[in-house]
Amino acid sequence: MVLEDESSKLAEEICNEIFEKIDKKRLMQLVRENKEVYLLLHKETREFYNVYVGENNKDFGEFLAIPVPKRFVLLEPDEEYFEVALKANIAIGIKGEKDFHG
């Protein structure tokens, strides 16, 4: 997949940073084992901070909570599509939209 706009390029960089800190298979395992998994990004710097497991009904303050997609972990397990959906969610989160991929 070719990512072209600014938020997509940033999403690519953030995704690479995430996979340097947490293995893709481990992240997929967290999604399998938990109902809700989010990536926390600092709102100002857009740097990856941590993985949050739990409800997204709290104020994360200076952090943006990006949902980790479940579809390509649970329904159609595929690492490549999981990564593409994750990058899409990050790009959407950066743009401030709410239509995340499930």
PDB file of C-alpha atoms in Angstrom:
ATOM      1  CA  MET A   1       0.000   0.000   0.000  1.00  0.00           C
ATOM      2  CA  VAL A   2       1.333   3.437  -0.919  1.00  0.00           C
ATOM      3  CA  LEU A   3       0.795   6.095   1.702  1.00  0.00           C
ATOM      4  CA  GLU A   4       0.744   9.590   0.265  1.00  0.00           C
ATOM      5  CA  ASP A   5      -0.559  12.361   2.499  1.00  0.00           C
ATOM      6  CA  GLU A   6       1.207  13.864   5.526  1.00  0.00           C
ATOM      7  CA  SER A   7      -0.767  11.985   8.189  1.00  0.00           C
ATOM      8  CA  SER A   8      -0.225   8.702   6.340  1.00  0.00           C
ATOM      9  CA  LYS A   9       3.530   9.256   6.255  1.00  0.00           C
ATOM     10  CA  LEU A  10       3.496  10.062   9.954  1.00  0.00           C
ATOM     11  CA  ALA A  11       1.352   6.959  10.596  1.00  0.00           C
ATOM     12  CA  GLU A  12       3.984   4.868   8.804  1.00  0.00           C
ATOM     13  CA  GLU A  13       6.726   6.298  11.047  1.00  0.00           C
ATOM     14  CA  ILE A  14       4.661   5.791  14.201  1.00  0.00           C
ATOM     15  CA  CYS A  15       3.821   2.217  13.221  1.00  0.00           C
ATOM     16  CA  ASN A  16       7.512   1.467  12.681  1.00  0.00           C
ATOM     17  CA  GLU A  17       8.283   2.979  16.097  1.00  0.00           C
ATOM     18  CA  ILE A  18       5.575   0.821  17.701  1.00  0.00           C
ATOM     19  CA  PHE A  19       6.902  -2.387  16.129  1.00  0.00           C
ATOM     20  CA  GLU A  20      10.399  -1.534  17.383  1.00  0.00           C
ATOM     21  CA  LYS A  21       9.008  -1.472  20.933  1.00  0.00           C
ATOM     22  CA  ILE A  22       6.417  -4.251  20.750  1.00  0.00           C
ATOM     23  CA  ASP A  23       6.452  -7.223  18.414  1.00  0.00           C
ATOM     24  CA  LYS A  24       3.588  -7.315  15.900  1.00  0.00           C
ATOM     25  CA  LYS A  25       2.665 -10.870  16.952  1.00  0.00           C
ATOM     26  CA  ARG A  26       2.592  -9.782  20.618  1.00  0.00           C
ATOM     27  CA  LEU A  27       0.304  -6.850  19.786  1.00  0.00           C
ATOM     28  CA  MET A  28      -1.997  -9.194  17.858  1.00  0.00           C
ATOM     29  CA  GLN A  29      -1.983 -11.562  20.848  1.00  0.00           C
ATOM     30  CA  LEU A  30      -3.030  -8.693  23.145  1.00  0.00           C
ATOM     31  CA  VAL A  31      -5.980  -8.018  20.826  1.00  0.00           C
ATOM     32  CA  ARG A  32      -6.967 -11.706  20.895  1.00  0.00           C
ATOM     33  CA  GLU A  33      -6.851 -11.787  24.704  1.00  0.00           C
ATOM     34  CA  ASN A  34      -8.537  -8.436  25.449  1.00  0.00           C
ATOM     35  CA  LYS A  35     -11.738  -6.746  24.357  1.00  0.00           C
ATOM     36  CA  GLU A  36     -10.279  -3.261  23.906  1.00  0.00           C
ATOM     37  CA  VAL A  37      -6.646  -2.411  23.077  1.00  0.00           C
ATOM     38  CA  TYR A  38      -5.422   1.116  22.322  1.00  0.00           C
ATOM     39  CA  LEU A  39      -2.152   2.737  21.361  1.00  0.00           C
ATOM     40  CA  LEU A  40      -1.402   5.910  23.281  1.00  0.00           C
ATOM     41  CA  LEU A  41       0.294   8.669  21.281  1.00  0.00           C
ATOM     42  CA  HIS A  42       1.366  11.994  22.711  1.00  0.00           C
ATOM     43  CA  LYS A  43      -0.999  14.616  21.238  1.00  0.00           C
ATOM     44  CA  GLU A  44       1.729  17.197  20.634  1.00  0.00           C
ATOM     45  CA  THR A  45       4.712  15.132  19.514  1.00  0.00           C
ATOM     46  CA  ARG A  46       2.735  12.203  18.022  1.00  0.00           C
ATOM     47  CA  GLU A  47       5.263   9.848  19.605  1.00  0.00           C
ATOM     48  CA  PHE A  48       4.172   6.365  20.690  1.00  0.00           C
ATOM     49  CA  TYR A  49       3.864   6.209  24.464  1.00  0.00           C
ATOM     50  CA  ASN A  50       2.322   2.883  25.458  1.00  0.00           C
ATOM     51  CA  VAL A  51      -0.335   0.219  24.877  1.00  0.00           C
ATOM     52  CA  TYR A  52      -3.509   0.614  26.938  1.00  0.00           C
ATOM     53  CA  VAL A  53      -5.887  -2.287  27.595  1.00  0.00           C
ATOM     54  CA  GLY A  54      -9.361  -1.321  28.820  1.00  0.00           C
ATOM     55  CA  GLU A  55     -12.313   0.939  28.143  1.00  0.00           C
ATOM     56  CA  ASN A  56     -11.751   4.149  26.186  1.00  0.00           C
ATOM     57  CA  ASN A  57     -14.225   6.105  28.306  1.00  0.00           C
ATOM     58  CA  LYS A  58     -11.642   8.012  30.305  1.00  0.00           C
ATOM     59  CA  ASP A  59      -9.755  11.209  29.704  1.00  0.00           C
ATOM     60  CA  PHE A  60      -6.271  10.416  28.456  1.00  0.00           C
ATOM     61  CA  GLY A  61      -5.180  14.024  28.924  1.00  0.00           C
ATOM     62  CA  GLU A  62      -2.148  14.715  26.770  1.00  0.00           C
ATOM     63  CA  PHE A  63      -2.476  11.375  24.956  1.00  0.00           C
ATOM     64  CA  LEU A  64      -4.492  10.279  21.952  1.00  0.00           C
ATOM     65  CA  ALA A  65      -5.971   6.749  22.256  1.00  0.00           C
ATOM     66  CA  ILE A  66      -5.921   4.910  18.906  1.00  0.00           C
ATOM     67  CA  PRO A  67      -7.903   1.643  18.803  1.00  0.00           C
ATOM     68  CA  VAL A  68      -5.939  -1.379  17.618  1.00  0.00           C
ATOM     69  CA  PRO A  69      -7.990  -3.082  14.853  1.00  0.00           C
ATOM     70  CA  LYS A  70      -9.502  -6.465  15.655  1.00  0.00           C
ATOM     71  CA  ARG A  71     -10.746  -7.715  12.289  1.00  0.00           C
ATOM     72  CA  PHE A  72      -7.429  -9.009  10.946  1.00  0.00           C
ATOM     73  CA  VAL A  73      -6.614 -10.619  14.281  1.00  0.00           C
ATOM     74  CA  LEU A  74      -9.919 -12.290  15.134  1.00  0.00           C
ATOM     75  CA  LEU A  75     -12.046 -12.685  12.001  1.00  0.00           C
ATOM     76  CA  GLU A  76      -9.467 -12.927   9.242  1.00  0.00           C
ATOM     77  CA  PRO A  77      -6.018 -13.355  10.861  1.00  0.00           C
ATOM     78  CA  ASP A  78      -3.422 -11.735   8.604  1.00  0.00           C
ATOM     79  CA  GLU A  79      -0.346  -9.812   9.785  1.00  0.00           C
ATOM     80  CA  GLU A  80      -0.020  -7.722   6.635  1.00  0.00           C
ATOM     81  CA  TYR A  81      -3.644  -6.526   6.642  1.00  0.00           C
ATOM     82  CA  PHE A  82      -3.422  -5.972  10.408  1.00  0.00           C
ATOM     83  CA  GLU A  83      -0.503  -3.602   9.842  1.00  0.00           C
ATOM     84  CA  VAL A  84      -2.327  -1.742   7.046  1.00  0.00           C
ATOM     85  CA  ALA A  85      -5.459  -1.340   9.219  1.00  0.00           C
ATOM     86  CA  LEU A  86      -3.321  -0.184  12.160  1.00  0.00           C
ATOM     87  CA  LYS A  87      -1.616   2.460   9.993  1.00  0.00           C
ATOM     88  CA  ALA A  88      -5.047   3.592   8.766  1.00  0.00           C
ATOM     89  CA  ASN A  89      -6.321   3.970  12.341  1.00  0.00           C
ATOM     90  CA  ILE A  90      -3.239   5.946  13.300  1.00  0.00           C
ATOM     91  CA  ALA A  91      -3.639   8.246  10.271  1.00  0.00           C
ATOM     92  CA  ILE A  92      -7.340   8.752  11.050  1.00  0.00           C
ATOM     93  CA  GLY A  93      -6.553   9.457  14.707  1.00  0.00           C
ATOM     94  CA  ILE A  94      -3.938  12.012  13.740  1.00  0.00           C
ATOM     95  CA  LYS A  95      -6.468  13.767  11.510  1.00  0.00           C
ATOM     96  CA  GLY A  96      -8.890  13.816  14.435  1.00  0.00           C
ATOM     97  CA  GLU A  97     -11.559  11.704  12.758  1.00  0.00           C
ATOM     98  CA  LYS A  98     -13.570   9.063  14.569  1.00  0.00           C
ATOM     99  CA  ASP A  99     -14.204   6.404  11.892  1.00  0.00           C
ATOM    100  CA  PHE A 100     -11.638   3.841  12.982  1.00  0.00           C
ATOM    101  CA  HIS A 101     -11.353   0.439  11.331  1.00  0.00           C
ATOM    102  CA  GLY A 102     -12.528  -2.437  13.523  1.00  0.00           C
TER     103      GLY A 102
END
